[in-house]
mmCIF file of C-alpha atoms and ligand atoms in Angstrom:
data_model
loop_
_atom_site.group_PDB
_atom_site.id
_atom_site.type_symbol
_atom_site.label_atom_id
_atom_site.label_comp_id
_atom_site.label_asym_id
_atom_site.label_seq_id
_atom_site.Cartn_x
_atom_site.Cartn_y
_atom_site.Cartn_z
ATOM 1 C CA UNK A 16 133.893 205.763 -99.318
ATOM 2 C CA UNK A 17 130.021 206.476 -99.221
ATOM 3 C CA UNK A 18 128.109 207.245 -102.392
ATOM 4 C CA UNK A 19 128.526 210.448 -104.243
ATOM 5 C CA UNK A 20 124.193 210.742 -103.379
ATOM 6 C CA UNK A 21 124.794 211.440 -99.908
ATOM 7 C CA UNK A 22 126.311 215.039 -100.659
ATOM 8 C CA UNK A 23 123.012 216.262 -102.742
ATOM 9 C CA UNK A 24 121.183 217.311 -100.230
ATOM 10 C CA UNK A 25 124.575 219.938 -99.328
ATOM 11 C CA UNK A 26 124.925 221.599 -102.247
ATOM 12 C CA UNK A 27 122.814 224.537 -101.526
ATOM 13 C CA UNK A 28 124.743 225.235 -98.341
ATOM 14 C CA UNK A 29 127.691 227.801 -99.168
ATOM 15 C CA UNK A 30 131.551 226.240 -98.315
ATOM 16 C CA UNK A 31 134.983 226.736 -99.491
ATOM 17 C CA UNK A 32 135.379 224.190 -102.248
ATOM 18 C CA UNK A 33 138.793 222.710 -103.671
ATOM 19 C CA UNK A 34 138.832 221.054 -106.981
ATOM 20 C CA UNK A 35 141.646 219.611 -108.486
ATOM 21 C CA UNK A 36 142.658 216.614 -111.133
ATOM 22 C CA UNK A 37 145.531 214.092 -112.239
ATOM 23 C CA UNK A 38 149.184 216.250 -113.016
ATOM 24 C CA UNK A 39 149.166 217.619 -116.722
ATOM 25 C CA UNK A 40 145.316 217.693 -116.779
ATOM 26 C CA UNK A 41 144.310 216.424 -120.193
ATOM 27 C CA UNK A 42 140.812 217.457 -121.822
ATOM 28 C CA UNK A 43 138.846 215.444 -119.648
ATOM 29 C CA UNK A 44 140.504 216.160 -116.578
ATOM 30 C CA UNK A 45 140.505 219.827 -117.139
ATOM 31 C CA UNK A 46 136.741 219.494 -118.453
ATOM 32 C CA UNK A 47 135.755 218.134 -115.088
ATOM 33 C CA UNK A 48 137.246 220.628 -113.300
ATOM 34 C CA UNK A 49 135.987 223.588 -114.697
ATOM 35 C CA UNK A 50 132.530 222.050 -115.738
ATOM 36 C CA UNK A 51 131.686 221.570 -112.018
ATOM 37 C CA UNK A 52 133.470 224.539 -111.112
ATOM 38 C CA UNK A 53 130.503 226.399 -112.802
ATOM 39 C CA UNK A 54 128.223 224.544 -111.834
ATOM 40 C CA UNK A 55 128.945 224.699 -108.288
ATOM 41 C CA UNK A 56 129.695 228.362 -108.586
ATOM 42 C CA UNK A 57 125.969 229.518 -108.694
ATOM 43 C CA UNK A 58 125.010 228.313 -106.119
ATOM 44 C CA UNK A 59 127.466 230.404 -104.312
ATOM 45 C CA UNK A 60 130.228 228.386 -102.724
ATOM 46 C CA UNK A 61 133.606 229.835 -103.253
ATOM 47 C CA UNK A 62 135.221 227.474 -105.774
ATOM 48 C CA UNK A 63 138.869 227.486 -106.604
ATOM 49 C CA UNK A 64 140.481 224.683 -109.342
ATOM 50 C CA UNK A 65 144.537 223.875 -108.664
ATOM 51 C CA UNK A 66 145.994 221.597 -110.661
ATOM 52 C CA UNK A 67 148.743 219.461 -109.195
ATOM 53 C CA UNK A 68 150.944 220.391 -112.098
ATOM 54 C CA UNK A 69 150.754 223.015 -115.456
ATOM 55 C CA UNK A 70 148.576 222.207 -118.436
ATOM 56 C CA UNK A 71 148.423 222.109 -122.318
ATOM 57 C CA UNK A 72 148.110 225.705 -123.500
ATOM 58 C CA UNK A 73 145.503 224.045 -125.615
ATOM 59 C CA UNK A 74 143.287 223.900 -122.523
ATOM 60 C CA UNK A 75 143.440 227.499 -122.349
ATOM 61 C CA UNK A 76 140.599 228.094 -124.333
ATOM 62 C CA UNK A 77 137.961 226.600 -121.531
ATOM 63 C CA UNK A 78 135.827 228.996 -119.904
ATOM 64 C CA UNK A 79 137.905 229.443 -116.186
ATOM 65 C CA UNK A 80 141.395 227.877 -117.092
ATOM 66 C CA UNK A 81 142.889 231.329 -116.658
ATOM 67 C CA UNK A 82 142.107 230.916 -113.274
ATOM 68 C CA UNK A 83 143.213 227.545 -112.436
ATOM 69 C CA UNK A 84 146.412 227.828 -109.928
ATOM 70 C CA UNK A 85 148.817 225.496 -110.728
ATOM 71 C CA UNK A 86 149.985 224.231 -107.510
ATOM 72 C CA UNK A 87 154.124 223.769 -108.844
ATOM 73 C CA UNK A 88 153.978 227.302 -109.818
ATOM 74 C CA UNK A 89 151.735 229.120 -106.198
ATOM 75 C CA UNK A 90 152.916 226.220 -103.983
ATOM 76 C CA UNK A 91 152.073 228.688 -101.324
ATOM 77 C CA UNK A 92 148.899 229.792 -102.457
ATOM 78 C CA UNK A 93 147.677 226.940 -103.156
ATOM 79 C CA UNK A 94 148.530 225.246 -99.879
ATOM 80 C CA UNK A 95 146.816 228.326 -98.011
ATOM 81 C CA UNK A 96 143.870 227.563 -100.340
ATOM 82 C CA UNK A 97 143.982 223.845 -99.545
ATOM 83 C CA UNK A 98 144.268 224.621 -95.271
ATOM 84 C CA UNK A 99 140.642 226.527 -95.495
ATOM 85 C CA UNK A 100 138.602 224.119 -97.771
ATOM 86 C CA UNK A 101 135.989 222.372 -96.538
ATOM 87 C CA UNK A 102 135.074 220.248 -99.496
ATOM 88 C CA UNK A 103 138.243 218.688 -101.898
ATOM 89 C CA UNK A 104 136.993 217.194 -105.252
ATOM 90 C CA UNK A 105 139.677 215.031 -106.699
ATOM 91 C CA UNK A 106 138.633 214.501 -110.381
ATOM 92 C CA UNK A 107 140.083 211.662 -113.361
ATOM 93 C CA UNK A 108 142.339 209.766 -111.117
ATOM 94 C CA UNK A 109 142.193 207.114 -108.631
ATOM 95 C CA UNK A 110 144.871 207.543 -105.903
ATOM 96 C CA UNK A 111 145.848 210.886 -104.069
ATOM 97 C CA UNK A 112 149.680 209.582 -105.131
ATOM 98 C CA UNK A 113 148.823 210.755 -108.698
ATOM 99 C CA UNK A 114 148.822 214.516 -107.908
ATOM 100 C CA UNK A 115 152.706 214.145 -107.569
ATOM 101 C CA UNK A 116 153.649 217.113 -105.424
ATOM 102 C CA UNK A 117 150.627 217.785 -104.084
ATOM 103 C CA UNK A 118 150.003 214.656 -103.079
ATOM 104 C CA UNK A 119 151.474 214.891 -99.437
ATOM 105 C CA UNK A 120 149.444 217.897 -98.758
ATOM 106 C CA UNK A 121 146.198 216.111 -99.784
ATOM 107 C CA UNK A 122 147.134 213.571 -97.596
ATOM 108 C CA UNK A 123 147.658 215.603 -94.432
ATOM 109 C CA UNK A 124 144.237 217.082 -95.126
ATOM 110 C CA UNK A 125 141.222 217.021 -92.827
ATOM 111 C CA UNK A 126 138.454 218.340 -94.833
ATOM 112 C CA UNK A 127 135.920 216.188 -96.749
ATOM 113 C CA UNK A 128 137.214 214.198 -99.790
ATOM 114 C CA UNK A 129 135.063 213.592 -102.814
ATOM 115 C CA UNK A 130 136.696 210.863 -105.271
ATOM 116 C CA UNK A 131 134.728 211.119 -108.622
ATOM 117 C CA UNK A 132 136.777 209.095 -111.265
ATOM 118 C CA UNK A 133 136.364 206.344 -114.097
ATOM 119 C CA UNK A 134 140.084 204.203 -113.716
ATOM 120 C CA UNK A 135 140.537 201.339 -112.539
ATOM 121 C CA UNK A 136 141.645 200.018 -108.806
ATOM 122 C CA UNK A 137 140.581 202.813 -107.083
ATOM 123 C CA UNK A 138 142.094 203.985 -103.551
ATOM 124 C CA UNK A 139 138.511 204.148 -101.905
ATOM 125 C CA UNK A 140 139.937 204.335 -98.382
ATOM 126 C CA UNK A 141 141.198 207.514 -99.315
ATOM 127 C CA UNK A 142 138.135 209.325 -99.845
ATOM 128 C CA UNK A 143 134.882 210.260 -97.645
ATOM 129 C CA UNK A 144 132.793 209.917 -100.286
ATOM 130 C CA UNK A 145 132.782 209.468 -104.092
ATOM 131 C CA UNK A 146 132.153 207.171 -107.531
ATOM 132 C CA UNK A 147 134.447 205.624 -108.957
ATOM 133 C CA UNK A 148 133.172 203.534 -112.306
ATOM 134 C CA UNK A 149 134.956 201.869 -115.436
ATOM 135 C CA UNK A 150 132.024 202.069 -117.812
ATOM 136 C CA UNK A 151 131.820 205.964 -117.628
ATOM 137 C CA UNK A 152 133.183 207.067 -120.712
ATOM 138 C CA UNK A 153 135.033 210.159 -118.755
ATOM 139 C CA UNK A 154 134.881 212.165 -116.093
ATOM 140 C CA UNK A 155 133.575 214.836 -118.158
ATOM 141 C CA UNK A 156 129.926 212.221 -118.120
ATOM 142 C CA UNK A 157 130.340 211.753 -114.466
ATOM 143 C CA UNK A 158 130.075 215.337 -113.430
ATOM 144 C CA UNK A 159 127.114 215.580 -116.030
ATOM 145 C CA UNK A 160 125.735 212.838 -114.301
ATOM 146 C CA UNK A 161 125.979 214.153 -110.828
ATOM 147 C CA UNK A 162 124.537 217.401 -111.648
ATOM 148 C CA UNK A 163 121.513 215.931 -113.557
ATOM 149 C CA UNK A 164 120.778 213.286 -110.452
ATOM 150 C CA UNK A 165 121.365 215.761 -107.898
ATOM 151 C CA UNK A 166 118.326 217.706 -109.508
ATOM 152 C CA UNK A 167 119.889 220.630 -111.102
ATOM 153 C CA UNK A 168 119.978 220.128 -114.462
ATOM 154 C CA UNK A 169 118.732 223.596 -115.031
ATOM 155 C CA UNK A 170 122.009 224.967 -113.909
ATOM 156 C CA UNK A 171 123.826 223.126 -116.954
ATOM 157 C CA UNK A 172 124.521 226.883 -119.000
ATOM 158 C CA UNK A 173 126.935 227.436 -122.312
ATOM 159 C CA UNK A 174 130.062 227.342 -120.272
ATOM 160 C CA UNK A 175 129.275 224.129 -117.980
ATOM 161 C CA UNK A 176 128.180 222.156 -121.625
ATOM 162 C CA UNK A 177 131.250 223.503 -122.990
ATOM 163 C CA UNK A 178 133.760 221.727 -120.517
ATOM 164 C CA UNK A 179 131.660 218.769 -119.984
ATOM 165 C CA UNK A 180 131.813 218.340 -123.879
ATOM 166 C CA UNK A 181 135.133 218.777 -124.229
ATOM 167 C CA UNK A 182 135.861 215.804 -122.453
ATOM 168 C CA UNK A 183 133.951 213.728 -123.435
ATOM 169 C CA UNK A 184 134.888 214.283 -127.102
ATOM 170 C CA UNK A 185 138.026 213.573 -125.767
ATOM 171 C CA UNK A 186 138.201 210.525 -123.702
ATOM 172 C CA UNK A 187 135.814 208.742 -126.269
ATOM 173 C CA UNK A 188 138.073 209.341 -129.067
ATOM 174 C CA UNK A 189 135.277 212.221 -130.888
ATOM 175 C CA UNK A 190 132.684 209.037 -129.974
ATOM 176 C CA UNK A 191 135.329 205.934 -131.660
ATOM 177 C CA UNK A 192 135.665 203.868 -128.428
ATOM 178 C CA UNK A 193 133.482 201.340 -127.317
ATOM 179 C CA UNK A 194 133.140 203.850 -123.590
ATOM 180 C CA UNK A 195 130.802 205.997 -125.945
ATOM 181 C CA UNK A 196 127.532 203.976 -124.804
ATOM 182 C CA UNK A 197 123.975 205.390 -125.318
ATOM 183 C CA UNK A 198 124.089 207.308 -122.617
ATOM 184 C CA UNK A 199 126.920 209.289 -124.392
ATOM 185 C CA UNK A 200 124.993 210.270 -126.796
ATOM 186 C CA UNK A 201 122.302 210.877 -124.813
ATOM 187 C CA UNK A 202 124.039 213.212 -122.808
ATOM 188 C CA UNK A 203 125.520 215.062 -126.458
ATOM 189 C CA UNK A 204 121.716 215.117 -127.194
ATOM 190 C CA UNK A 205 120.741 217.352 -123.963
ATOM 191 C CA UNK A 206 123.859 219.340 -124.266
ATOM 192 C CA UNK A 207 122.598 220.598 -127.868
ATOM 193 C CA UNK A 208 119.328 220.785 -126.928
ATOM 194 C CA UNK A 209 120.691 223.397 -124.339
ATOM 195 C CA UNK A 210 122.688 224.944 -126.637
ATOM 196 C CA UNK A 211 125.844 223.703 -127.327
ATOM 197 C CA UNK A 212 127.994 225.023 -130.143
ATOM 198 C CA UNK A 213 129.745 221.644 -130.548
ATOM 199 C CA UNK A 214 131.976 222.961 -133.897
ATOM 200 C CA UNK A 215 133.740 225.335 -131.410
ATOM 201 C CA UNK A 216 134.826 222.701 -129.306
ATOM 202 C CA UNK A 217 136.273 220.590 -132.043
ATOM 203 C CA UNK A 218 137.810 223.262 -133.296
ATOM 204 C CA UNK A 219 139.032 224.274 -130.148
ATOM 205 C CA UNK A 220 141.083 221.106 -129.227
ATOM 206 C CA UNK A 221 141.373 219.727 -132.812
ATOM 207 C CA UNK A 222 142.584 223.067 -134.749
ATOM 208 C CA UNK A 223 144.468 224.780 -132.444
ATOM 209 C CA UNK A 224 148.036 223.654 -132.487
ATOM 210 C CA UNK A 225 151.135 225.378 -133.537
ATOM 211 C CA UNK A 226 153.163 224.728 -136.818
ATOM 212 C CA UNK A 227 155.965 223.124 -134.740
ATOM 213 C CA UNK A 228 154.032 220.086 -133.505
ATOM 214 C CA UNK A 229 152.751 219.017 -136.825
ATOM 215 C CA UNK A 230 156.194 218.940 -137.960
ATOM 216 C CA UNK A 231 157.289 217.533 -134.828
ATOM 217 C CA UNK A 232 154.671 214.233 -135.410
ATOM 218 C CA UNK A 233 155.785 213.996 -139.427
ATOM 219 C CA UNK A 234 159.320 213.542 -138.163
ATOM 220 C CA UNK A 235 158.594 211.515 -135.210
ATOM 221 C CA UNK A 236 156.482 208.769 -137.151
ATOM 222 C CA UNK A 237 159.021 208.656 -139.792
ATOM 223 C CA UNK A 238 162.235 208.447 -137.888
ATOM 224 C CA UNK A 239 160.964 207.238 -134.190
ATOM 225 C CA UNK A 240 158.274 204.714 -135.250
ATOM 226 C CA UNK A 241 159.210 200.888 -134.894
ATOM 227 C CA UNK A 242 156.577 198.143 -136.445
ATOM 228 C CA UNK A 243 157.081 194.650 -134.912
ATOM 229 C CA UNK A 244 154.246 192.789 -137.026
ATOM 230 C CA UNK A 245 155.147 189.393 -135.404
ATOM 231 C CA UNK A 246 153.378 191.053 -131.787
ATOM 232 C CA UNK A 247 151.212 193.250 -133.734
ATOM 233 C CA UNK A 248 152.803 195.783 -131.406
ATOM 234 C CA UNK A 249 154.412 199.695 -132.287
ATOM 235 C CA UNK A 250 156.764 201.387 -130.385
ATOM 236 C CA UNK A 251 157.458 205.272 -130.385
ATOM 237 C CA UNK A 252 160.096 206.413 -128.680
ATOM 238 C CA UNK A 253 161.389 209.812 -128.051
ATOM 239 C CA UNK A 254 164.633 211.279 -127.315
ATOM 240 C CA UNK A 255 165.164 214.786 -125.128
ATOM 241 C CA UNK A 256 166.973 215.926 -128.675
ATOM 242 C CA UNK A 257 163.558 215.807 -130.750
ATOM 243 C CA UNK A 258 161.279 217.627 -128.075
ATOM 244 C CA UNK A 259 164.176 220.235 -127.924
ATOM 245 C CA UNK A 260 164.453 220.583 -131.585
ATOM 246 C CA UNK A 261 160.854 220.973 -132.035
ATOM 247 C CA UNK A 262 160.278 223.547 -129.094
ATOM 248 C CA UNK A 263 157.606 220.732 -127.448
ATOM 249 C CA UNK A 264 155.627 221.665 -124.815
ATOM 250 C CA UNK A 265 152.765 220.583 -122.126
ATOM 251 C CA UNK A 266 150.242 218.449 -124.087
ATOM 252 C CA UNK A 267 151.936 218.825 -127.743
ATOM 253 C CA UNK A 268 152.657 214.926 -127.612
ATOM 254 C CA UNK A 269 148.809 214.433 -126.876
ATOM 255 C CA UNK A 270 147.329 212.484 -129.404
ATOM 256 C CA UNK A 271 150.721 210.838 -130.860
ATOM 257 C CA UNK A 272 149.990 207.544 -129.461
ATOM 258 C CA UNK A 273 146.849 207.419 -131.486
ATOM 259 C CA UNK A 274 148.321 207.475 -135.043
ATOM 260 C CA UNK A 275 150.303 203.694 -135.106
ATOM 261 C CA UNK A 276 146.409 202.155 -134.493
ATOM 262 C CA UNK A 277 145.837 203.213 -137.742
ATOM 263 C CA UNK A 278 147.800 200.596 -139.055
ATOM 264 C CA UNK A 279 145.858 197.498 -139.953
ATOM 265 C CA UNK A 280 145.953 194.596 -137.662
ATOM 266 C CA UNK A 281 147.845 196.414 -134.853
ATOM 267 C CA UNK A 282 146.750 195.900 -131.140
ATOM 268 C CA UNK A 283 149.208 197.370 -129.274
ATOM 269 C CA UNK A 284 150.671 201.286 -129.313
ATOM 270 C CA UNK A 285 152.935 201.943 -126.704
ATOM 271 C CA UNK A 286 154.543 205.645 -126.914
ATOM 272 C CA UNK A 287 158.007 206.329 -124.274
ATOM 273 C CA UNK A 288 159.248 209.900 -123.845
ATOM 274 C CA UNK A 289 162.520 210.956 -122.408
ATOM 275 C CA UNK A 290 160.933 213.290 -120.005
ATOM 276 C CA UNK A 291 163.697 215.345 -117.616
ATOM 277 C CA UNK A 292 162.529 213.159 -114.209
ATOM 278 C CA UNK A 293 161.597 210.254 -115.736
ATOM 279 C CA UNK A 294 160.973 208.204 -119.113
ATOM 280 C CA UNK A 295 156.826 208.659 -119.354
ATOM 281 C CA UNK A 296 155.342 205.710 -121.308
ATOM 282 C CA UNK A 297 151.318 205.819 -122.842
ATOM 283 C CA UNK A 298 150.039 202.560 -123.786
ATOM 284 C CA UNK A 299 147.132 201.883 -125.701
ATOM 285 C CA UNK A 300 145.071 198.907 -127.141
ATOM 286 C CA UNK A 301 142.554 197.653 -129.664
ATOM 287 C CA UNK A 302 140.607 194.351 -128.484
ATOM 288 C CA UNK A 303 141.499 192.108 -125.441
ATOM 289 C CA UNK A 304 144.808 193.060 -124.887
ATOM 290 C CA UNK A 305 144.626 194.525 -121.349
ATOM 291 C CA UNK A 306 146.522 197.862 -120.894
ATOM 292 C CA UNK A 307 145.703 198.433 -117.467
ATOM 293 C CA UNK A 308 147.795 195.196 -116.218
ATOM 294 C CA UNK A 309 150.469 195.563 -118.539
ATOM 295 C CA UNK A 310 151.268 199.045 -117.110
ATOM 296 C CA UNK A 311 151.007 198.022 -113.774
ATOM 297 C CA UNK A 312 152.914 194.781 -113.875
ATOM 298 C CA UNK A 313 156.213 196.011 -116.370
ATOM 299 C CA UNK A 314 155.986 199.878 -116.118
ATOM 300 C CA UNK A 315 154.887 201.306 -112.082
ATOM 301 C CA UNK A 316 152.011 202.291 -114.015
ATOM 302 C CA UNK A 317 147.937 201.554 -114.681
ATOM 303 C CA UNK A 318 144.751 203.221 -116.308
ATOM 304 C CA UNK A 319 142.190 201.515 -118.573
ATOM 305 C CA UNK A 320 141.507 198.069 -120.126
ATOM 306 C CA UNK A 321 142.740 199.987 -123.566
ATOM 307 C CA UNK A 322 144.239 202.828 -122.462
ATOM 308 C CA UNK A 323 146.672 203.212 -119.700
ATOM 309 C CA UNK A 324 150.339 205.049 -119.034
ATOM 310 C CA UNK A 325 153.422 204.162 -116.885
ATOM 311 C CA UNK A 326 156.969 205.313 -116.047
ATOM 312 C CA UNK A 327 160.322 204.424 -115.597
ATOM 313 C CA UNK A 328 163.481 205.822 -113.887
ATOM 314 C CA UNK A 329 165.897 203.982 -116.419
ATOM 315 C CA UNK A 330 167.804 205.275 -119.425
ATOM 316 C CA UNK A 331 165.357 205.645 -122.476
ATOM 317 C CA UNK A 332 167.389 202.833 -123.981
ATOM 318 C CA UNK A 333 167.096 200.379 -120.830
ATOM 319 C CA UNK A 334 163.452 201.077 -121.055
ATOM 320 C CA UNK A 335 163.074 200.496 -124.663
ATOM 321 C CA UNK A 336 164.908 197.087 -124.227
ATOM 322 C CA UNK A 337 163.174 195.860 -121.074
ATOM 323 C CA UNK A 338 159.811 196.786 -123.387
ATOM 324 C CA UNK A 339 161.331 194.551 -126.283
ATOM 325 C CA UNK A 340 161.581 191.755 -123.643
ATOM 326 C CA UNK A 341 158.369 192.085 -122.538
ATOM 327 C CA UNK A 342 156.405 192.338 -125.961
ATOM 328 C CA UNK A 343 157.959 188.797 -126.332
ATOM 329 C CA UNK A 344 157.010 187.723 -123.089
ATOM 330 C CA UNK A 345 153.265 188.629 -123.828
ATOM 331 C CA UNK A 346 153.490 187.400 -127.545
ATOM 332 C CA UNK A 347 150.375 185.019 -126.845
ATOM 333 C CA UNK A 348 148.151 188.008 -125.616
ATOM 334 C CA UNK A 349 149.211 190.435 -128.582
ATOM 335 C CA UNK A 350 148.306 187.597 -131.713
HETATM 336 P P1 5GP B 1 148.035 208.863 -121.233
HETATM 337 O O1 5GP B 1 148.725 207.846 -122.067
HETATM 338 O O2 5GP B 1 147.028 209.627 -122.041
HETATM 339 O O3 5GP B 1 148.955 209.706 -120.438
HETATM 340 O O4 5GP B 1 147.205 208.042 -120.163
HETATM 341 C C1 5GP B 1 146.276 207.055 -120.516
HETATM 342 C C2 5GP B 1 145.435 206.708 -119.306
HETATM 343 O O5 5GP B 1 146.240 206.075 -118.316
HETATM 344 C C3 5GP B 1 144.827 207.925 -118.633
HETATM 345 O O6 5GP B 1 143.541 207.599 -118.207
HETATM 346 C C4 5GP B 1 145.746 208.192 -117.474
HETATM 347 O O7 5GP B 1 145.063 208.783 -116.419
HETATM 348 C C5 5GP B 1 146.262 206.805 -117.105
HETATM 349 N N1 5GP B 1 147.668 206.883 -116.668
HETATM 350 C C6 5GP B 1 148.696 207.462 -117.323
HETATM 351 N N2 5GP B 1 149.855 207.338 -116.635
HETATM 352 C C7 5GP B 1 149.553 206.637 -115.507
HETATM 353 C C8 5GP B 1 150.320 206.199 -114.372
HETATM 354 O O8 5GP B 1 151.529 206.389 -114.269
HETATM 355 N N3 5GP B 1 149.637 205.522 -113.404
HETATM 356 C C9 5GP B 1 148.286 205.275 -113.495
HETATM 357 N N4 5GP B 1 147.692 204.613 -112.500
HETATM 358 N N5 5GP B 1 147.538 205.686 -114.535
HETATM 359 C C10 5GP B 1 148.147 206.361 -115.528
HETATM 360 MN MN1 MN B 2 139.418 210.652 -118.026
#
């Protein structure tokens, strides 16, 4: 993989231009997309955003999500999209196996591949060229980042500092984590200084749920939340009958994970859902627990030092118990 510098000097030349993300694009994800989607827009490539998967409706606020294809829905479309591209960005994830479906097309393809990403372990064989760094807060900073060092900072307009916001808000936990460095801020600094309404963003992924998933989180942290204060460690999990009862879709389980860490002295959150193809776990940490390695070694998973997600193909009970094992396993690393 050579460095992302090496396609500055190509910008200005028109091409067809791919960009896609991880499946069920969260805020940063999405926020990448679309941010450099405008950007590279005015210079007058023909852009197109598919995402491997669908998407929050939540997400359907940013400025371009209408016209995101989502590749399960236009597999057809997409692919014809995919044969004629001469550039594919593949933003927020680290391996072309994360796209799920899409993933064997992206494979078979012959065009240029630019890998611009912030996880861990990255799959830099399968990219021409690219960035791939841990102490980026997002993917949201990265594509700030590239635009500013490629010299075009002038093209950063309302809807480009609207996406590129968004995810960083996001990823950093609205600025909690220890991923919002100075140049965070920095970056929030030139964004307002540009003229970011930053209230409308908040607003925008923090106010804009439906009655349903409120009520939905009240029942799920009273009747689905276990505390096991000998590991420091709480486990959510969630049967098929509660996201049916509560109408849950795309992205209304977002944010879930985050409520447990509220609870003094915990270090580990780990959240399972009883997803149709497969039980979906989210893992999260406070301190030096490592996420990243515990997804990959008990749950065909990975992600961040604090942050990470993994899956299983057993029943949501056999997961649940193999996770009971394992908290015990790792009690030295969780007190
Ligand atoms: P979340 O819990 O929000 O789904 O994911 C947390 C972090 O872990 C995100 O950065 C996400 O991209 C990553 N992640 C989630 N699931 C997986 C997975 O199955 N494999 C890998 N490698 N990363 C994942
Ligand atoms: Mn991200």
């Amino acid at each position: 993989m050579k460095p992302l510098e090496e396609i500055f000097s190509q910008l200005t030349q028109p091409r067809k231009i791919v960009i896609t993300m991880h499946q069920k694009p969260d805020a940063d994800a999405m926020g990448a997309a679309l941010g450099l989607y405008h950007f590279l827009f005015q210079f007058g490539h023909s852009v197109t955003v598919i995402s491997p998967t669908n998407w929050a409706s939540w997400l359907n606020w940013m400025p371009g999500c209408k016209n995101v294809v989502d590749y399960d829905m236009h597999k057809e479309k997409a692919d014809a999209i995919l044969d004629e591209t001469d550039w594919l960005f593949c933003l927020d994830f680290n391996a072309l196996y994360r796209v799920k479906n899409m993933a064997t097309k992206l494979v078979s393809l012959k065009c240029t591949k630019i890998l611009i990403d912030h996880h861990q372990q990255p799959a830099e064989n399968e990219f021409d060229y690219g960035i791939s760094d841990t102490n980026k807060s997002s993917t949201c900073e990265m594509v700030y980042d590239l635009i500013v060092n490629s010299g075009y900072a002038d093209k950063i307009n309302e809807t480009v500092s609207e996406c590129i916001y968004a995810g960083v808000v996001a990823d950093t936990g609205s600025f909690r984590f220890s991923s919002a460095h100075a140049g965070v801020h920095h970056l929030v600094a030139d964004l307002k200084k540009r003229g970011l309404e930053h209230p409308r963003v908040h607003e925008e992924l923090f106010d804009n749920f439906l009655e349903n998933r409120l009520r939905f989180i009240g029942h799920v942290l009273l009747h689905r939340m276990e505390v096991f204060y000998e590991y420091n460690t709480v486990l959510i999990a969630i049967p098929k009958s509660d996201l049916l009862k509560y109408h849950i879709k795309t992205g209304d389980t977002e944010g879930l994970v985050n409520y447990p860490q509220t609870i003094q002295g915990i270090k580990l959150v780990a959240l399972v859902i009883d997803r149709d193809e497969e039980r979906k776990w989210s893992f999260r940490s406070k301190g030096n627990f490592d996420c990243n390695t515990f997804a990959r070694k008990y749950f065909e998973g990975g992600g961040h030092f604090n942050a990470s997600g993994g899956r299983s193909s057993d029943s949501l009970a056999e997961t649940v118990k193999k996770f009971k094992q394992v908290i015990k396993e790792n009690a030295e690393l969780l007190n």
